XYZ file of C-alpha atoms in Angstrom:
659
model
C 0.000 0.000 0.000
C 2.742 2.481 0.935
C 4.476 2.105 -2.407
C 1.223 2.643 -4.301
C 0.308 5.764 -2.346
C 3.833 7.090 -2.615
C 3.886 6.569 -6.370
C 0.613 8.412 -6.751
C 1.811 11.324 -4.620
C 5.121 11.584 -6.455
C 3.337 11.671 -9.819
C 1.056 14.484 -8.651
C 3.906 16.523 -7.209
C 6.175 16.076 -10.251
C 3.500 16.983 -12.749
C 2.478 19.947 -10.624
C 6.053 21.182 -10.490
C 6.377 20.999 -14.271
C 3.033 22.722 -14.787
C 4.008 25.578 -12.493
C 6.870 26.331 -14.846
C 4.939 26.101 -18.109
C 1.479 27.328 -17.124
C 0.842 30.869 -18.292
C -2.943 31.159 -18.474
C -4.368 28.883 -15.757
C -7.991 27.786 -15.999
C -9.961 29.773 -13.432
C -13.326 28.194 -14.183
C -13.211 25.679 -11.332
C -14.602 26.510 -7.915
C -12.431 27.555 -5.002
C -12.583 25.537 -1.773
C -14.647 28.270 -0.134
C -17.104 28.201 -3.025
C -17.293 24.406 -2.794
C -18.209 24.516 0.900
C -20.854 27.131 0.121
C -22.460 25.088 -2.648
C -26.200 24.931 -2.028
C -27.682 21.480 -1.400
C -31.273 20.380 -0.821
C -31.138 16.678 0.056
C -30.544 16.940 3.819
C -33.419 19.226 4.845
C -35.560 19.332 1.665
C -34.597 23.013 1.391
C -31.612 24.975 0.147
C -28.672 25.280 2.540
C -24.906 25.478 2.206
C -22.642 22.483 2.719
C -20.691 24.259 5.478
C -23.922 24.828 7.434
C -25.371 21.322 7.067
C -25.842 19.119 10.140
C -25.146 15.819 8.391
C -22.333 13.805 6.820
C -22.640 15.066 3.242
C -20.378 14.912 0.204
C -21.091 16.751 -3.042
C -19.768 15.555 -6.405
C -19.659 18.676 -8.557
C -19.908 19.012 -12.316
C -16.168 19.670 -12.380
C -15.503 16.454 -10.409
C -17.567 14.518 -12.948
C -15.730 16.043 -15.897
C -12.303 15.240 -14.462
C -13.141 11.726 -13.246
C -13.335 9.985 -16.615
C -16.061 7.747 -15.166
C -18.631 6.309 -17.560
C -20.944 4.719 -14.983
C -22.583 6.101 -11.858
C -21.041 3.460 -9.531
C -17.508 4.279 -10.720
C -18.232 7.974 -10.138
C -19.248 7.203 -6.546
C -15.852 5.719 -5.656
C -14.638 9.200 -4.654
C -17.237 9.537 -1.871
C -15.902 8.896 1.665
C -17.691 6.090 3.476
C -19.293 4.764 0.285
C -18.329 1.180 -0.557
C -18.365 0.511 -4.319
C -17.448 -2.873 -5.792
C -17.972 -4.373 -9.235
C -19.041 -8.030 -9.455
C -19.136 -8.284 -13.233
C -19.727 -6.053 -16.218
C -23.318 -5.260 -15.213
C -23.564 -5.958 -11.482
C -22.433 -3.708 -8.629
C -22.522 -3.455 -4.873
C -22.996 0.178 -3.812
C -23.700 0.941 -0.170
C -22.960 3.357 2.670
C -21.815 2.314 6.133
C -21.973 -1.412 5.572
C -24.442 -4.058 4.360
C -23.297 -4.563 0.771
C -24.389 -7.000 -1.879
C -25.879 -7.258 -5.337
C -29.159 -6.052 -3.843
C -27.790 -3.664 -1.198
C -31.018 -2.292 0.233
C -30.145 0.274 2.899
C -29.177 3.112 0.542
C -31.875 5.198 -1.161
C -30.879 6.423 -4.638
C -32.822 9.287 -6.225
C -32.670 11.042 -9.586
C -34.122 14.541 -9.190
C -36.046 13.254 -6.187
C -37.436 10.239 -8.073
C -36.718 6.952 -6.339
C -34.864 4.238 -8.279
C -35.858 1.665 -5.645
C -36.595 -1.801 -7.069
C -39.610 -3.183 -5.128
C -38.733 -6.794 -5.919
C -35.278 -6.883 -4.312
C -35.120 -3.555 -2.473
C -31.936 -2.400 -4.208
C -31.000 -0.580 -7.402
C -30.671 -2.198 -10.829
C -27.457 -0.350 -11.696
C -27.237 -1.805 -15.211
C -30.435 0.128 -15.981
C -29.209 3.505 -14.673
C -27.673 4.783 -17.920
C -28.146 8.518 -17.429
C -25.303 10.276 -19.340
C -22.970 11.844 -16.797
C -22.840 15.041 -18.858
C -26.504 15.533 -17.903
C -25.663 15.593 -14.177
C -25.258 18.958 -12.428
C -24.172 17.540 -9.065
C -24.605 14.515 -6.826
C -25.470 14.971 -3.160
C -24.525 11.994 -0.986
C -25.799 11.769 2.584
C -24.156 9.147 4.767
C -26.351 8.154 7.658
C -30.115 7.992 8.225
C -32.316 10.097 5.955
C -35.654 8.494 6.675
C -37.137 11.456 8.565
C -37.488 13.346 5.273
C -37.048 10.773 2.487
C -38.837 7.802 4.004
C -38.231 4.107 4.498
C -35.130 2.492 2.987
C -33.020 5.648 3.473
C -31.608 3.854 6.490
C -27.846 4.152 5.856
C -27.794 7.013 3.383
C -29.263 8.880 0.431
C -27.784 9.580 -3.006
C -29.626 12.332 -4.880
C -28.492 12.718 -8.498
C -29.499 16.198 -9.648
C -29.603 16.720 -13.399
C -29.008 19.957 -15.256
C -32.018 22.048 -16.154
C -32.840 22.577 -19.814
C -31.583 26.157 -19.422
C -28.167 24.717 -18.450
C -28.014 22.493 -21.555
C -28.161 24.766 -24.620
C -26.948 23.856 -28.097
C -25.839 20.497 -29.421
C -23.289 18.013 -28.110
C -22.014 14.720 -29.499
C -19.646 12.437 -27.595
C -18.258 8.957 -28.052
C -16.310 6.645 -25.782
C -14.448 3.448 -26.644
C -12.625 1.122 -24.277
C -11.580 -2.490 -23.935
C -14.988 -3.576 -22.645
C -17.149 -0.713 -23.928
C -16.300 -0.568 -27.642
C -19.144 1.698 -28.643
C -20.799 4.371 -26.495
C -22.365 7.369 -28.211
C -24.101 10.286 -26.462
C -25.951 13.165 -28.037
C -27.758 16.209 -26.681
C -29.657 19.095 -28.199
C -31.210 21.973 -26.291
C -32.954 25.210 -27.155
C -35.479 27.793 -26.028
C -39.223 28.151 -26.451
C -41.556 30.975 -25.535
C -40.320 33.771 -23.297
C -38.992 31.643 -20.429
C -38.954 28.030 -21.580
C -36.085 25.731 -22.482
C -35.935 22.171 -23.757
C -33.267 19.507 -24.055
C -33.311 16.039 -25.627
C -30.555 13.552 -24.881
C -29.782 10.047 -26.009
C -27.249 7.304 -25.460
C -26.328 4.076 -27.177
C -24.316 1.883 -24.853
C -22.499 -1.345 -25.683
C -20.619 -3.471 -23.187
C -18.773 -6.660 -24.066
C -18.792 -9.738 -21.910
C -16.120 -9.897 -19.243
C -14.308 -13.109 -18.443
C -14.583 -15.370 -15.438
C -11.532 -16.359 -13.438
C -11.793 -19.739 -15.177
C -11.128 -18.023 -18.502
C -14.548 -18.557 -20.065
C -16.774 -15.638 -21.063
C -19.166 -14.481 -18.371
C -22.024 -13.759 -20.737
C -22.711 -10.378 -19.129
C -22.751 -8.362 -22.354
C -25.233 -5.512 -22.769
C -26.622 -3.415 -25.608
C -28.782 -0.507 -24.484
C -30.488 2.519 -25.975
C -31.538 5.370 -23.708
C -33.347 8.636 -24.436
C -34.655 11.447 -22.256
C -36.217 14.853 -22.673
C -36.656 17.728 -20.256
C -38.673 20.939 -20.359
C -38.289 23.837 -17.927
C -40.410 26.952 -18.001
C -41.840 29.697 -15.831
C -40.350 32.751 -14.181
C -40.402 34.667 -10.916
C -42.896 33.024 -8.541
C -43.831 29.853 -10.455
C -41.495 27.421 -12.196
C -42.384 24.141 -13.898
C -40.403 21.137 -15.048
C -41.254 18.002 -17.003
C -38.920 15.168 -17.878
C -39.318 11.694 -19.313
C -36.934 8.900 -20.250
C -37.026 5.483 -21.887
C -34.564 2.583 -21.738
C -34.397 -0.564 -23.834
C -31.624 -3.088 -23.233
C -30.768 -6.613 -24.329
C -27.934 -8.845 -23.262
C -27.104 -12.074 -21.510
C -26.247 -13.262 -18.046
C -24.336 -16.268 -16.763
C -25.512 -17.463 -13.377
C -24.964 -20.458 -11.174
C -28.072 -22.557 -10.518
C -28.530 -25.373 -8.016
C -30.147 -28.546 -9.371
C -31.699 -31.570 -7.640
C -29.805 -34.080 -9.785
C -26.056 -34.573 -10.366
C -23.880 -32.610 -10.751
C -26.250 -30.549 -8.526
C -25.036 -27.190 -9.831
C -24.869 -25.861 -13.375
C -23.618 -22.656 -14.947
C -26.224 -21.329 -17.338
C -26.448 -18.409 -19.724
C -29.805 -16.748 -20.299
C -30.949 -13.786 -22.315
C -31.783 -10.594 -20.458
C -34.209 -8.048 -21.847
C -35.391 -4.925 -20.039
C -37.624 -1.992 -20.838
C -38.088 0.910 -18.444
C -39.615 4.351 -18.574
C -40.107 7.294 -16.238
C -42.028 10.553 -16.340
C -41.809 13.379 -13.793
C -43.627 16.687 -13.406
C -42.649 19.301 -10.813
C -44.099 22.692 -9.868
C -42.491 25.142 -7.465
C -43.779 28.456 -6.119
C -41.884 31.018 -4.042
C -43.694 33.878 -2.297
C -41.572 36.824 -1.145
C -38.897 34.607 0.355
C -41.143 33.533 3.268
C -43.044 30.606 1.752
C -42.033 27.989 -0.766
C -44.362 25.286 -2.069
C -43.735 22.378 -4.423
C -45.611 19.476 -5.979
C -43.892 16.549 -7.667
C -45.560 13.658 -9.453
C -43.742 10.771 -11.125
C -44.480 7.449 -12.772
C -42.001 4.603 -13.272
C -42.594 1.475 -15.318
C -40.395 -1.599 -15.634
C -40.552 -4.820 -17.645
C -37.811 -7.455 -17.313
C -37.674 -10.821 -19.042
C -36.177 -12.374 -15.905
C -39.131 -13.853 -13.971
C -41.399 -11.910 -16.370
C -41.194 -9.046 -13.881
C -43.504 -6.059 -14.307
C -43.594 -3.046 -11.982
C -45.591 0.182 -12.039
C -44.976 2.966 -9.510
C -46.917 6.224 -9.186
C -45.810 8.784 -6.596
C -47.158 12.152 -5.416
C -45.131 14.430 -3.122
C -46.412 17.778 -1.789
C -44.098 19.982 0.267
C -44.152 23.454 1.780
C -41.473 25.491 3.491
C -42.570 28.392 5.679
C -40.520 30.815 7.747
C -42.266 31.744 10.989
C -40.888 34.861 12.600
C -37.162 35.347 12.805
C -36.223 31.980 14.287
C -38.387 29.169 12.894
C -37.936 27.551 9.485
C -40.634 24.928 8.965
C -40.772 22.222 6.274
C -43.797 19.924 5.995
C -45.174 17.556 3.413
C -47.460 14.662 2.559
C -47.194 11.950 -0.049
C -48.771 8.886 -1.596
C -47.217 6.022 -3.549
C -48.786 3.112 -5.409
C -46.627 0.119 -6.377
C -48.045 -2.681 -8.531
C -45.732 -5.607 -9.255
C -46.097 -9.016 -10.900
C -43.640 -11.901 -11.362
C -43.750 -15.452 -12.719
C -41.977 -18.509 -11.262
C -38.525 -19.513 -12.504
C -36.730 -22.895 -12.607
C -35.098 -22.419 -9.180
C -36.754 -19.251 -7.857
C -40.369 -18.546 -6.980
C -41.835 -15.418 -5.376
C -45.260 -15.619 -3.774
C -47.720 -14.061 -4.228
C -47.089 -13.392 -7.897
C -49.009 -10.102 -7.807
C -48.770 -7.389 -5.129
C -50.351 -3.932 -5.062
C -48.912 -1.815 -2.233
C -50.182 1.573 -1.086
C -47.969 3.920 0.931
C -49.127 7.134 2.634
C -46.641 9.526 4.249
C -46.433 12.774 6.204
C -43.391 14.621 7.531
C -42.640 17.751 9.547
C -39.357 19.432 10.468
C -38.726 22.675 12.311
C -35.331 24.361 12.397
C -34.934 26.811 15.269
C -32.246 29.495 15.316
C -31.461 29.550 19.035
C -28.701 32.073 18.360
C -27.012 33.470 15.278
C -24.436 30.675 15.364
C -26.546 27.875 16.857
C -29.369 26.025 15.092
C -31.362 22.977 16.171
C -33.830 21.074 14.006
C -36.287 18.392 15.044
C -38.892 16.481 13.135
C -39.973 13.167 11.796
C -41.857 11.184 9.217
C -44.782 8.804 9.597
C -45.556 6.218 6.921
C -48.328 3.703 6.603
C -47.872 0.790 4.208
C -50.648 -1.589 3.236
C -48.070 -4.404 3.409
C -45.979 -3.649 6.510
C -47.982 -1.214 8.647
C -46.857 2.034 10.302
C -43.251 3.288 10.541
C -42.127 6.336 12.545
C -38.752 7.962 11.809
C -37.757 10.952 13.989
C -34.529 12.970 14.019
C -32.889 15.748 16.036
C -29.952 17.692 14.576
C -27.888 20.617 15.766
C -25.135 22.804 14.304
C -22.843 25.360 15.911
C -21.043 27.752 13.570
C -17.843 28.207 15.546
C -16.678 30.789 13.007
C -17.530 31.720 9.412
C -15.127 28.960 8.301
C -15.781 26.122 10.722
C -18.765 24.303 12.173
C -19.582 21.445 14.546
C -22.710 19.333 14.226
C -24.434 16.368 15.822
C -27.516 14.237 15.179
C -29.635 11.442 16.623
C -31.906 9.663 14.153
C -34.151 6.652 13.823
C -34.597 5.061 10.400
C -36.588 2.097 9.099
C -36.222 -0.299 6.163
C -39.307 -2.259 5.159
C -39.065 -5.850 3.867
C -39.049 -6.328 0.106
C -40.865 -8.980 -1.900
C -37.890 -11.347 -1.824
C -37.827 -11.381 1.970
C -41.589 -11.851 2.260
C -42.215 -14.440 -0.445
C -39.094 -16.004 -1.991
C -38.438 -19.723 -2.418
C -34.921 -20.337 -3.774
C -33.000 -23.557 -4.211
C -29.701 -22.425 -2.727
C -27.695 -25.646 -2.976
C -28.244 -29.357 -3.461
C -26.448 -32.672 -3.079
C -26.916 -36.341 -2.258
C -29.229 -36.839 0.719
C -30.590 -39.627 2.904
C -32.848 -42.428 1.664
C -31.772 -41.849 -1.927
C -33.367 -38.415 -1.974
C -31.546 -35.251 -3.016
C -30.611 -32.846 -0.234
C -32.048 -29.374 -0.924
C -31.032 -26.264 1.003
C -33.656 -23.600 0.379
C -33.976 -19.897 1.126
C -37.555 -19.079 2.014
C -39.348 -15.826 2.654
C -41.853 -15.165 5.389
C -44.878 -12.892 5.608
C -43.952 -12.412 9.268
C -40.785 -10.431 8.513
C -40.706 -6.998 10.123
C -39.044 -3.677 9.256
C -35.403 -3.223 10.230
C -34.715 -0.385 12.670
C -31.590 1.755 13.060
C -30.907 4.274 15.813
C -27.754 6.202 14.966
C -25.701 8.850 16.754
C -23.521 11.097 14.579
C -21.127 13.990 15.072
C -19.017 15.994 12.665
C -16.644 18.905 12.184
C -15.844 21.028 9.118
C -13.114 23.603 8.748
C -11.831 25.682 5.866
C -8.490 27.423 5.571
C -7.327 29.360 2.552
C -6.188 26.335 0.539
C -7.208 23.372 2.725
C -10.554 21.977 3.852
C -11.274 19.089 6.226
C -14.552 17.269 6.828
C -14.745 14.783 9.718
C -17.686 12.559 10.700
C -18.064 9.796 13.285
C -21.015 7.555 14.016
C -22.289 4.672 16.100
C -25.470 2.844 15.178
C -27.669 0.240 16.837
C -29.584 -2.066 14.481
C -32.569 -4.097 15.613
C -34.767 -6.640 13.826
C -32.162 -7.120 11.099
C -33.322 -9.278 8.214
C -31.701 -12.682 8.561
C -32.010 -16.315 7.544
C -32.703 -18.705 10.394
C -32.602 -22.515 10.080
C -35.973 -24.260 10.342
C -36.785 -27.917 10.952
C -35.612 -30.127 8.058
C -37.810 -32.784 6.533
C -38.980 -34.536 3.393
C -41.045 -32.362 1.084
C -41.567 -31.175 -2.452
C -39.012 -28.827 -3.998
C -39.766 -27.561 -7.509
C -41.872 -30.588 -8.352
C -39.533 -33.249 -6.919
C -39.326 -34.996 -3.539
C -36.262 -33.998 -1.572
C -34.879 -33.842 1.937
C -35.362 -30.112 2.520
C -33.175 -27.999 4.828
C -34.870 -24.581 4.922
C -33.352 -21.238 5.838
C -36.294 -18.959 6.566
C -36.325 -15.157 6.496
C -36.669 -13.720 9.990
C -35.629 -10.739 12.118
C -33.497 -12.523 14.691
C -30.277 -10.549 14.183
C -29.138 -7.274 15.712
C -25.917 -5.336 15.466
C -23.817 -2.347 16.444
C -21.839 -0.402 13.844
C -19.245 2.299 14.309
C -16.960 4.261 12.063
C -15.036 7.406 11.209
C -14.965 9.214 7.839
C -12.407 11.894 6.988
C -12.313 13.883 3.762
C -9.904 16.633 2.805
C -8.996 18.840 -0.112
C -5.947 20.950 -0.924
C -6.003 23.538 -3.693
C -2.724 25.481 -3.639
C -3.335 26.963 -7.107
C -6.480 27.455 -9.221
C -5.106 24.911 -11.710
C -3.963 22.265 -9.211
C -6.067 20.383 -6.693
C -5.685 17.259 -4.585
C -8.463 15.564 -2.619
C -8.738 12.414 -0.589
C -10.655 10.521 2.034
C -10.261 7.695 4.506
C -13.032 5.800 6.259
C -13.087 2.956 8.721
C -16.105 0.800 9.506
C -16.808 -2.046 11.901
C -19.938 -3.955 12.899
C -20.739 -6.628 15.479
C -23.734 -8.920 15.074
C -25.725 -10.865 17.609
C -28.745 -13.136 17.502
C -31.786 -13.671 19.670
C -31.411 -17.404 19.018
C -28.179 -17.321 21.016
C -25.788 -17.983 18.133
C -24.919 -15.397 15.492
C -23.943 -18.252 13.177
C -27.564 -19.477 13.256
C -29.007 -16.121 12.196
C -27.020 -14.691 9.308
C -27.861 -11.135 8.113
C -29.010 -11.178 4.497
C -26.797 -8.324 3.304
C -23.101 -8.971 2.835
C -19.979 -7.521 4.461
C -17.961 -4.576 3.178
C -14.304 -3.521 3.514
C -13.417 -2.207 6.949
C -11.059 0.422 5.509
C -11.420 2.586 2.399
C -8.834 5.027 1.055
C -9.256 7.385 -1.867
C -6.815 9.923 -3.330
C -7.216 11.978 -6.494
C -5.429 14.855 -8.103
C -5.950 16.978 -11.199
C -3.921 19.605 -13.003
C -4.728 22.053 -15.780
C -1.670 22.439 -18.009
C -0.885 25.011 -20.641
C -2.104 24.553 -24.210
C -5.474 23.135 -23.171
C -4.026 19.967 -21.634
C -5.194 18.479 -18.352
C -4.176 15.446 -16.315
C -5.777 13.517 -13.494
C -5.158 10.463 -11.339
C -7.258 8.473 -8.891
C -6.070 5.897 -6.371
C -8.592 3.720 -4.548
C -7.889 1.070 -1.909
C -10.339 -1.266 -0.186
C -9.224 -3.612 2.563
C -9.796 -7.345 2.484
C -13.238 -8.900 3.047
C -12.374 -12.129 4.817
C -15.946 -13.487 4.896
C -16.079 -13.432 1.087
C -12.383 -14.282 0.567
C -11.864 -10.988 -1.266
C -8.257 -9.735 -1.061
C -7.157 -6.123 -0.807
C -8.236 -4.107 -3.855
C -5.848 -1.430 -5.135
C -6.989 0.593 -8.126
C -5.216 3.348 -10.064
C -6.889 5.319 -12.858
C -5.076 7.870 -15.045
C -6.581 10.369 -17.475
C -5.217 12.962 -19.931
C -7.381 15.504 -21.771
C -6.862 18.130 -24.460
C -9.371 20.920 -25.055
C -9.449 22.907 -28.261
C -12.378 25.272 -28.462
C -15.547 23.187 -28.179
C -13.751 19.861 -28.761
C -12.412 17.758 -25.882
C -10.212 14.703 -26.480
C -9.531 12.290 -23.649
C -7.489 9.143 -23.100
C -6.705 7.079 -20.065
C -6.732 3.726 -18.370
C -8.516 2.199 -15.389
C -7.349 -0.508 -12.966
C -3.659 -0.098 -13.793
C -2.182 -1.815 -10.730
C -3.380 -5.369 -11.422
C -3.839 -7.439 -14.537
C -7.065 -8.573 -12.889
C -8.692 -8.404 -9.457
C -11.972 -9.604 -7.934
C -13.743 -6.854 -5.968
C -16.782 -8.650 -4.533
C -18.720 -11.929 -4.407
C -22.382 -12.836 -4.057
C -23.260 -14.737 -0.880
C -25.852 -16.880 -2.642
C -23.339 -17.841 -5.387
C -26.022 -17.157 -8.023
C -24.148 -14.193 -9.535
C -20.709 -15.238 -10.760
C -17.990 -12.646 -10.107
C -15.645 -11.533 -12.863
C -12.182 -10.073 -12.345
C -11.853 -6.372 -13.053
C -9.073 -5.896 -15.600
C -6.960 -3.072 -17.032
C -9.263 -0.989 -19.198
C -7.683 1.572 -21.584
C -10.049 4.029 -23.255
C -10.346 7.074 -25.505
C -13.190 9.568 -25.776
C -14.080 12.710 -27.679
C -16.851 15.278 -27.278
C -17.889 18.195 -29.475
C -20.285 20.923 -28.417
C -21.747 23.179 -31.094
């Protein structure tokens, strides 16, 4: 590790020294550190506030960070966020989570796009292979680590990622871009925006994305190729008091997937390749009204539809969110809202996976209230909560209390106590999976099954957080620490074995049944820093440590295994970028994740390099990802259904032209 970090630092320092000699007209378009800490965010309190005055562990990925990263996928972009564990299983499958509990269906992190949930009702996670929003369309990403359920609702138990796209007014003219790499030979993006009426603007964007199959450690192809077409449009109009926005997108993808399936006859496990087809669409309308700076009202309505060939899954979600912010006197800042969500989902049985019932229609009603009180000019305390009633899981209450003390204009201290809830998904309540099989007694096959239960309850987290932010002229530091107590964790508990029917055949069945017998205590520290000695040279980094202890009401933690998987206990991230003379720019990113012993995943060291050249409206880029290893495995699926592929060196070139 020391040699890798040292090499990265030496490269940054050497290049910076050269650039100081040759740079004559440095690029001053990037934000200063003070401007970065005063960037306005909305995800923490559902209202605009500056990062320096936010009582939460928040990290903002700016448009400039996106441009310099060279990332082509959202998960790769998130690697720079402190406390966020990102691991790639294969070309189309990721584990993205905050503060523990990873996996292919990591379900304790709520991901939003302009406030629209990307939550998958079937598995409770995010289908990352279907999130193909072009990164050029993103204005900034606000990442909250820690509970966000008091304002955003259930499933925001360990964090919230809100991806905020550019308005149509911010996307004028035309842009064409293409990207080619070892595993993504053909990616093409286009965008065209213009004006209409006296205050309106429109933008239409599209993407064709092609990803080749990666290889398994055995050398055979993994069958995880993907061809996808994506299109979106956005309209923004209105002025002064009332503003309106409408956006819609459509995705169509085809590909294949290799997965490991247990069978009740020898050899008891087979590796199979199946076709994967998906169609998804979203539509969102938002209205916002501001009245003399004292009252702000908003209404947002969205619809999401999904059709996947796997299990013949169909999902339809309609959501209404009404919010109002009102300032009362000189000290109270009140935010309140109500909402309703309808989720209709259907699935069909598969050869080794059944979900019952096949059709579910869930109704969710919500209400939240938060009041921020200015006790003094430098001291603010906010308290509030959210109440939700689900037709499937009942009532959930999620309160929070937060406080912030502005020690000086350039430093602040904050603390928070929050309660968050995650409701069971359809897998946990109705799955029947053949996990493994072998020779059993009396000539019958032995079948180990994972089984859902309608008796599963919501998971509960009570978390205590504290943080400190400080800004000097060229250096900023952001520190957060937390300790959390989990109760009623989703787990699999052994049930009584016996002879029964498993997928139409008699077998000696050993069931593992979904329950809430596990509990745990997590703790960690997250440190992020940035150094910007010159407008054209910046270095940033973060380090986070995480630990969790589990227990079981059955008396043995080994008999009640939490469903979600482990994550690295230590994460390190360093990145640097330099603007050189003649339109050239260079950047480097180093990422290190410690070993995951439970999954037999070794230490992951990753180094990405990127070089760009800008000439007018044309930008040429070239670089390489994963330079430190010929191949490395970053994560593994506990159920062994998803086969991991090694991440390999990935050189690439890209070009964009705006006109």
